[in-house]
Coordinates of C-alpha atoms and ligand atoms in Angstrom, one line a residue:
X423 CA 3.5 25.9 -19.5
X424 CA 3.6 24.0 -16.0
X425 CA 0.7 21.0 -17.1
X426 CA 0.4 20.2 -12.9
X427 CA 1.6 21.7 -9.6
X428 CA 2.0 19.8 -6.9
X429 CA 3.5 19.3 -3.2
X430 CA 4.9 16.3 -1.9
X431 CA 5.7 15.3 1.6
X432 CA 8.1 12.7 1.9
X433 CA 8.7 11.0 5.3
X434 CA 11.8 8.4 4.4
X435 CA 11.7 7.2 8.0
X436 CA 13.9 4.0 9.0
X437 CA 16.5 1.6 7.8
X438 CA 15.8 0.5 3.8
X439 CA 13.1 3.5 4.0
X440 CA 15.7 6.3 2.5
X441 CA 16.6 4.4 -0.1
X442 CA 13.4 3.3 -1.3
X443 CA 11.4 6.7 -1.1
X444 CA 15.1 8.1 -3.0
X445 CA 14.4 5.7 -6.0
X446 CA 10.6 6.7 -6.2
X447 CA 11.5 10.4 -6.4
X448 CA 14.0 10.0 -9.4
X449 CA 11.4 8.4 -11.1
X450 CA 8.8 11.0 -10.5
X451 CA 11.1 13.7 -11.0
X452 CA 12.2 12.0 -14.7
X453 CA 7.8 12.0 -14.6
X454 CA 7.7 15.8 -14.0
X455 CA 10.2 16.6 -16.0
X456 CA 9.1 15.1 -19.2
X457 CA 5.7 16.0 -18.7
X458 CA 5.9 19.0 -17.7
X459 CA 4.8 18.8 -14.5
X460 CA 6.5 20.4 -11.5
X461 CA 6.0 18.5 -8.2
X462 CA 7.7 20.0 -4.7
X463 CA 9.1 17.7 -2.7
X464 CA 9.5 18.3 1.2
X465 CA 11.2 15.9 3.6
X466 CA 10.1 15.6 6.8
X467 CA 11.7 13.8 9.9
X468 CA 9.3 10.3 11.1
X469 CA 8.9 7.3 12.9
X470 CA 12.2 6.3 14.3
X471 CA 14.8 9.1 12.7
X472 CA 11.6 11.9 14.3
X473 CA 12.4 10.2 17.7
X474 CA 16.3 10.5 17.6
X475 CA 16.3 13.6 15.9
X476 CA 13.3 15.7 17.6
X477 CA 12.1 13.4 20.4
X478 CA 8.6 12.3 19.0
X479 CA 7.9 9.8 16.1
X480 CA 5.3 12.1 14.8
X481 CA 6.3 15.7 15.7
X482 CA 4.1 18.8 15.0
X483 CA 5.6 20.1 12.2
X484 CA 5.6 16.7 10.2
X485 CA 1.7 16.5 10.7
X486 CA 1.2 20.2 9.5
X487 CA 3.6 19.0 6.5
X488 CA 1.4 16.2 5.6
X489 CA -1.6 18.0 5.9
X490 CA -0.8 21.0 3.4
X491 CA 0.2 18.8 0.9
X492 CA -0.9 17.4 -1.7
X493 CA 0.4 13.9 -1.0
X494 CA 2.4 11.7 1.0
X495 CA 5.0 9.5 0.0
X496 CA 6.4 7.3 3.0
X497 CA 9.4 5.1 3.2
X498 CA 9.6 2.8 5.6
X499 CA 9.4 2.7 10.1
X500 CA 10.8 0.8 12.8
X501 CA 13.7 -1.2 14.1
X502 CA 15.4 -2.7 16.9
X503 CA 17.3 0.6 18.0
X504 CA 13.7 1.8 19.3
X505 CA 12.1 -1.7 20.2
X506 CA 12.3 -1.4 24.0
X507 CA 10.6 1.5 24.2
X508 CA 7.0 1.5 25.5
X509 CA 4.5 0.7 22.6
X510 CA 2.8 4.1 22.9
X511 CA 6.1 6.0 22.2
X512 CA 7.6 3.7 19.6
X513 CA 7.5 4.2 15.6
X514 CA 4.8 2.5 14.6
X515 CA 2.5 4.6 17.4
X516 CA 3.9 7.9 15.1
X517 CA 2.1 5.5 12.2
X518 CA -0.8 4.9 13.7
X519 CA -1.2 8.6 14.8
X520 CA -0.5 9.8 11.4
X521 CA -2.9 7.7 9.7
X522 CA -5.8 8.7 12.8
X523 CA -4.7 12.7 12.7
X524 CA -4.9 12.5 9.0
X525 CA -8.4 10.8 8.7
X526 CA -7.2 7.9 6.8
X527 CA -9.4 5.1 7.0
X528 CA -9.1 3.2 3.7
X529 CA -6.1 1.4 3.1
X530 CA -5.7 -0.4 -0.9
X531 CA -3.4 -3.0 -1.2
X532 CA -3.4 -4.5 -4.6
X533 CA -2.1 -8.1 -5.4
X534 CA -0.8 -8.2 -9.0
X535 CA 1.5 -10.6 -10.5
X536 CA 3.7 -8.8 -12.4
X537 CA 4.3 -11.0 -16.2
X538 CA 7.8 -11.3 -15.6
X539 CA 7.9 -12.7 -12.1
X540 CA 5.4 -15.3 -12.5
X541 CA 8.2 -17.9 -11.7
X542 CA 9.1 -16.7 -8.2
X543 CA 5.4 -16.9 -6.8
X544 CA 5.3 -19.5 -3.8
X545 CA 2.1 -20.9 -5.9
X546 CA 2.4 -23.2 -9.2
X547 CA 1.7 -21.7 -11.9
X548 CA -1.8 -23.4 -12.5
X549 CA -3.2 -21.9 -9.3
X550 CA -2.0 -17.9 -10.2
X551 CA -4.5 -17.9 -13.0
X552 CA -6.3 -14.2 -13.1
X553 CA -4.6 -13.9 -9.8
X554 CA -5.2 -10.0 -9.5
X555 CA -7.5 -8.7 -6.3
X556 CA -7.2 -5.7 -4.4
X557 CA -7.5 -5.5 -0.5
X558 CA -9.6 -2.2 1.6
X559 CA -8.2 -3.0 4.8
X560 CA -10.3 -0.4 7.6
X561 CA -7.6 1.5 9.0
X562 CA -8.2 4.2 11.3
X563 CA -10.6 1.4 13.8
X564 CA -10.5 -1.9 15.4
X565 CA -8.7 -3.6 17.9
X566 CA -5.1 -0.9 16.7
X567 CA -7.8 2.1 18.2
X568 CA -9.3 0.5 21.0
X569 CA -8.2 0.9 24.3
X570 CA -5.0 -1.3 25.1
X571 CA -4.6 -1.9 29.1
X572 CA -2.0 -3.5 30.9
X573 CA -2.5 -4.2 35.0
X574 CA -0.7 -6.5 37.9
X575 CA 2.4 -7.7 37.9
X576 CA 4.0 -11.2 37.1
X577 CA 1.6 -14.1 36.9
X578 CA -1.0 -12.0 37.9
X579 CA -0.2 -9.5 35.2
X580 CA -3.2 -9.7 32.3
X581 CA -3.3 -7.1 29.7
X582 CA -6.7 -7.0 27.1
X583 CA -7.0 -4.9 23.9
X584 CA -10.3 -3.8 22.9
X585 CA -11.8 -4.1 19.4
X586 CA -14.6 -1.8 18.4
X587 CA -16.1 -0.8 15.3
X588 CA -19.3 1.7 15.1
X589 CA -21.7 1.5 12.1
X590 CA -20.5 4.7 10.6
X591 CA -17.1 3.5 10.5
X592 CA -17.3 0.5 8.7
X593 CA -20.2 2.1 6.3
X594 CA -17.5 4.7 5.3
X595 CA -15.0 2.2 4.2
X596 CA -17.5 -0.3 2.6
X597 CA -18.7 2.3 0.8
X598 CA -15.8 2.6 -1.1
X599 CA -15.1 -1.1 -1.4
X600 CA -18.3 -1.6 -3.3
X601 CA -17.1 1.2 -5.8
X602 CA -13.8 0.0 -6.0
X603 CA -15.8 -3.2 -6.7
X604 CA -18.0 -1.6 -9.0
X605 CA -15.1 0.0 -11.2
X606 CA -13.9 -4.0 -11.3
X607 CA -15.8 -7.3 -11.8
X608 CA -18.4 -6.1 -9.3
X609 CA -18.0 -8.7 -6.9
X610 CA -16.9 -8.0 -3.2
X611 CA -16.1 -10.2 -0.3
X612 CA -16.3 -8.7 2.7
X613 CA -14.0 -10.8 5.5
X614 CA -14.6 -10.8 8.9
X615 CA -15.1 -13.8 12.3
X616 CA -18.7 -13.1 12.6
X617 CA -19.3 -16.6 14.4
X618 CA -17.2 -15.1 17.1
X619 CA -16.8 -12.0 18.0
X620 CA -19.4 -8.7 18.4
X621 CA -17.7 -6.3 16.2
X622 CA -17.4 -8.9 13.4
X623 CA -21.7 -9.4 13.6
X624 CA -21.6 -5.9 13.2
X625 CA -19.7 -5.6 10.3
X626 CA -21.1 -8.5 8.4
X627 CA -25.0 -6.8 9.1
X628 CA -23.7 -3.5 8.2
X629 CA -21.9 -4.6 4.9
X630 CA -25.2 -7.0 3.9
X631 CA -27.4 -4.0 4.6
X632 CA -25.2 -1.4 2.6
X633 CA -25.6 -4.0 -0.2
X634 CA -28.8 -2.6 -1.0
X635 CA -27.5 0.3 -2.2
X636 CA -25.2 -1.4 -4.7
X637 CA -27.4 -4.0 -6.7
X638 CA -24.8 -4.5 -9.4
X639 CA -22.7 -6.0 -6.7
X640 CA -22.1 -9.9 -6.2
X641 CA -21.4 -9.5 -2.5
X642 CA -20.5 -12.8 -0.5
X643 CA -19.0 -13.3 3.2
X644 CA -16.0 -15.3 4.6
X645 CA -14.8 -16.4 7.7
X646 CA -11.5 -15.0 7.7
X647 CA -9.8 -18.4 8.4
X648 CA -11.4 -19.7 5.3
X649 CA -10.3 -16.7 3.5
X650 CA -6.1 -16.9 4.6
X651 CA -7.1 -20.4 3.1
X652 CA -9.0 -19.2 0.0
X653 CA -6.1 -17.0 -0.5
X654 CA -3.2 -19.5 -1.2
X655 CA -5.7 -21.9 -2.9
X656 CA -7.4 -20.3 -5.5
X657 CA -6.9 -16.4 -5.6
X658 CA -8.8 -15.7 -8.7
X659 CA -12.0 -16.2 -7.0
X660 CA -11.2 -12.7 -5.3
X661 CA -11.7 -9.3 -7.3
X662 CA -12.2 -6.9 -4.1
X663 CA -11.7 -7.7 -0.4
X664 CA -13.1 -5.5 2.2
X665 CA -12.1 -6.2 5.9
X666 CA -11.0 -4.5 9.4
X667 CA -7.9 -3.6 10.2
X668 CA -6.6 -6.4 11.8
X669 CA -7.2 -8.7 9.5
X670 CA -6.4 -6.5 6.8
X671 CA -2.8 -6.4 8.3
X672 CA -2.6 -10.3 8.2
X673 CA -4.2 -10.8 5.0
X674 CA -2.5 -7.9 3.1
X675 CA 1.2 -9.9 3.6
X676 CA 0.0 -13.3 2.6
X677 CA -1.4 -11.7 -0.2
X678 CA 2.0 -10.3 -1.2
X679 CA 3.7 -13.3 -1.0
X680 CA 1.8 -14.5 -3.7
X681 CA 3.3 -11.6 -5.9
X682 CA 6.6 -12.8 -5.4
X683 CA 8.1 -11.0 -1.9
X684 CA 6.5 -8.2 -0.2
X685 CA 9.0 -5.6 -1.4
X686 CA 6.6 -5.4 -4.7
X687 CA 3.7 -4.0 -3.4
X688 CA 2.4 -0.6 -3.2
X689 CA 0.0 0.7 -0.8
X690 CA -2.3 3.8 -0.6
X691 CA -3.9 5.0 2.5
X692 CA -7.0 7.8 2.2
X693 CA -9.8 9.1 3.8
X694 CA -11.9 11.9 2.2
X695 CA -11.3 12.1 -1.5
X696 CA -10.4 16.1 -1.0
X697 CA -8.2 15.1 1.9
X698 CA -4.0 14.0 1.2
X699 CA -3.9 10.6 0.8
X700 CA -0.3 8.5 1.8
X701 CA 1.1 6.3 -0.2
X702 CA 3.9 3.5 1.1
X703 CA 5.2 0.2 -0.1
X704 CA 3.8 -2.4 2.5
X705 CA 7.3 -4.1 3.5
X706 CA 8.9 -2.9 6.4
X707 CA 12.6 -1.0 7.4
X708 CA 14.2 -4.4 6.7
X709 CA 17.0 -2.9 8.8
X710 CA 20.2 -5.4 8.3
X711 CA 19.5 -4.4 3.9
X712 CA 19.6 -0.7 4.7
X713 CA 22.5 0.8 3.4
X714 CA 23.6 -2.1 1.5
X715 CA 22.1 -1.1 -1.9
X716 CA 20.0 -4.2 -2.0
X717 CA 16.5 -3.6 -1.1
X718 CA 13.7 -3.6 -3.7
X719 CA 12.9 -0.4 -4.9
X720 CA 9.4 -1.8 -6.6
X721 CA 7.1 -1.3 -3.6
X722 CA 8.0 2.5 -3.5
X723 CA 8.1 3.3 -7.2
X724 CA 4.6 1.5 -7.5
X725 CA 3.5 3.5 -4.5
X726 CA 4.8 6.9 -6.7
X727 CA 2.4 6.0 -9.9
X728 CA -0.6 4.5 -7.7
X729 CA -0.1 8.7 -6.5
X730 CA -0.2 10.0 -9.3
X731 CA -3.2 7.6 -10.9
X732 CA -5.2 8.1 -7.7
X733 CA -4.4 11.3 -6.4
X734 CA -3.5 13.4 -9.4
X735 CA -5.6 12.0 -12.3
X736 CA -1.7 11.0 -14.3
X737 CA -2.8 7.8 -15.7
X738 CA -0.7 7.7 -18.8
X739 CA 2.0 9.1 -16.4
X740 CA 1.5 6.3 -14.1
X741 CA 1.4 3.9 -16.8
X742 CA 4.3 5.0 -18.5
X743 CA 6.1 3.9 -15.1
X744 CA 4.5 0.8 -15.0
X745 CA 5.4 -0.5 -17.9
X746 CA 9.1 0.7 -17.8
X747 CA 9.1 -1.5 -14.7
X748 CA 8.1 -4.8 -16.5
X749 CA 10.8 -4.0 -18.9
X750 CA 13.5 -3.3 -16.6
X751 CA 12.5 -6.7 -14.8
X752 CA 11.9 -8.7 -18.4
X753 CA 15.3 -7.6 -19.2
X754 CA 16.4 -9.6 -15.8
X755 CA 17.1 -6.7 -13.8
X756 CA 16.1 -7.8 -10.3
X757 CA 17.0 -7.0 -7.1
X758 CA 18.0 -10.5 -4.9
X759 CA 14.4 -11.1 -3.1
X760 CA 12.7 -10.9 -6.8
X761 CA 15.8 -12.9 -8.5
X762 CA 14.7 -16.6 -10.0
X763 CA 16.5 -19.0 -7.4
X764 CA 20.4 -19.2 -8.5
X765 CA 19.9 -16.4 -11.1
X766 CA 21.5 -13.4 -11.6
X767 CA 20.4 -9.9 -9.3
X768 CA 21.5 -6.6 -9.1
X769 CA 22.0 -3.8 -7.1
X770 CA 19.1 -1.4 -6.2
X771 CA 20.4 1.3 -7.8
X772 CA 20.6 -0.2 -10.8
X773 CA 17.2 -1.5 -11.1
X774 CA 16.4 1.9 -10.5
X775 CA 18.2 3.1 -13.4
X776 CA 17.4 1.0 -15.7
X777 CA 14.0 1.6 -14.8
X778 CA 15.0 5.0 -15.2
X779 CA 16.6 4.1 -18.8
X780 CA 13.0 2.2 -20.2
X781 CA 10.7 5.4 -18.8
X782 CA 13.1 7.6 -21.0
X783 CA 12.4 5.3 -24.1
X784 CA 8.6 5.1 -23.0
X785 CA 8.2 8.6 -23.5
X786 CA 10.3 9.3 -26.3
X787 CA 8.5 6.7 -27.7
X788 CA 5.0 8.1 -26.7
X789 CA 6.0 11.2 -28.0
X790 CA 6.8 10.6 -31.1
X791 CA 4.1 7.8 -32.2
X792 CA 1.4 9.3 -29.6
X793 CA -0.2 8.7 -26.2
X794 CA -3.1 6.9 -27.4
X795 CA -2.0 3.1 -27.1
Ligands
IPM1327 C1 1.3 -2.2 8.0 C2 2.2 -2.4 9.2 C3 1.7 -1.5 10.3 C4 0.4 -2.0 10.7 C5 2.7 -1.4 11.6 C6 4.1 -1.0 11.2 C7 2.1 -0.5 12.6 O1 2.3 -3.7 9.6 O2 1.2 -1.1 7.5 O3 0.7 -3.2 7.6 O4 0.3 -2.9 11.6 O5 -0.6 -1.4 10.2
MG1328 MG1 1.4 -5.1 8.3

């Protein structure tokens, strides 16, 4: 008997982005098939590919796609083939309209250093102690949303960008911070520049006054120049950051640079817990690796289990894949960004099937001794 049914939209989009959302679906298909689960997987044009192909980054029938599913797995968008075009037309508006048509306001970015690629952090050693924090970046607000104007011409052209925030849209995504927080160590800093700008004051009163509601949780503030500074000197004072989108956006790639290179991190991005939620590694479309069989697959296989842990309940499913990743990489199976300096790398195919290789053992494994451990 089918254990799960679900449907999968897959946008691969630009450059490395094919490649990547590829090596995610072997792995969930090797997921399905050994446990029984049968998950549909329909690709649909975005970004980049949706503007030479059907004129729009976003077209109609993408959006429907995403909405009737159950989730979205995206690759990657962008590149200098479309860079001239007006920013309103370009890939990353068919981004920002997915994640605003979809209602997706929470974004989770999680730093975690993997065991085996401790070495290739940018920090020493002695500072990546309980080095594990998880970012809500706001992501359907700020300055991205407000109204961007452009007016005159040379030196007298000035352009402005307007960043707004209401109290219902920052309670909504603090909200789940501080149970994300709760389901953690219970502490929460919230990150904005509330000694400068209006829509930062209102986030840091609307945070503090939300705390009431959550008394288990250590809540404390930063400036978020402190905090890029906090970051690199001593991440394990962080469990769970909450901030807006725009800093969200900066912070969320320093962050992955202490994991070792931004092509290991996974991102989900959500709004109402019976709404699809998208998942996406957080590197870009990396366009001179794309078709060269280097990029990292990591940031798009994590992305497949953080679906299936947070959208479909699979944890033993999305640890399985978890640790036949740390085993493909202990056995020094790394793609060249993740290699230790002069050591050996491999192709991104091959990560992915030796990845493929250790799941297989996983579960034979699992099966035969039980799912319990
Ligand atoms: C990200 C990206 C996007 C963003 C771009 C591609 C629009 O940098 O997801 O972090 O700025 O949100
Ligand atoms: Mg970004």
């Amino acid at each position: 008997m089918t254990e799960l049914r679900k449907a999968i939209a897959v946008l691969p989009g630009d450059g490395i982005g094919p490649e990547v959302t590829r090596a995610a679906i072997q792995i969930l298909s090797d997921c399905a098939t050994a446990f029984n689960h049968k998950f549909e997987f329909r690709e649909l044009p975005f970004g980049g590919d949706a503007i030479d192909r059907c004129g729009s980054p976003l077209p109609p029938e993408t959006l429907a796609g995403c909405r009737s599913s159950d989730a979205v797995l995206l690759g990657a968008i962008g590149g200098s083939k479309w860079e001239s075009l007006p920013l309103g037309t370009r890939p990353e508006a068919g981004l920002l309209g997915l994640r605003k048509e979809m209602g997706l306001f929470i974004n989770l970015r999680p730093t975690r250093l993997r065991p085996s690629l401790r070495g290739i952090s940018p920090l020493r050693p002695e500072r990546l102690v309980d080095c594990d924090f998880e970012i809500v970046r706001e992501l359907a607000g700020d300055i991205y949303f407000g109204e961007h104007k452009s007016e005159g011409k040379g030196n007298k052209a000035q352009a402005s960008d307007l960043a707004i925030y209401s109290v219902p849209e920052i309670e909504r995504v603090a909200r789940y911070a501080f149970e994300r927080a709760g389901a953690r160590s219970r502490h929460l800093t919230s990150i904005d520049k509330a000694n400068v700008l209006a829509s930062s004051t209102l986030w840091r009163e609307t945070v503090t006054a939300l705390a009431k509601d959550y008394p288990e949780i250590a809540l404390d503030h930063l400036y978020v120049d402190n905090a890029a500074m906090q970051i690199v000197l001593r991440p394990s004072q962080f469990d769970v950051i909450l901030t807006s989108n725009m800093f969200g956006d900066i912070l969320s790639d320093e962050a992955a640079a202490l994991a070792g290179s931004i092509g290991l991190i996974p991102s989900m991005s959500r709004g109402r817990a019976d709404q699809p939620a998208l998942y996406e590694p957080i590197h870009g479309s990396a366009p001179t690796l794309a078709g060269k069989d280097m990029a990292c697959p990591l940031g798009a296989i994590l992305s497949a289990s953080m679906m299936l842990r947070e959208s479909f309940g699979l944890e033993i499913e999305a640890q399985s894949i978890e640790t036949a990743i740390d085993r493909a990489l202990e056995h020094g199976y790394r793609t060249s960004d993740i290699a230790e300096p002069g050591g050996r790398s491999v192709r991104s195919s091959e990560l992915t099937e030796r990845i493929r290789t250790e799941l297989h053992d996983v579960m034979v494994h699992h099966e035969r001794y039980g799912w319990g451990v």
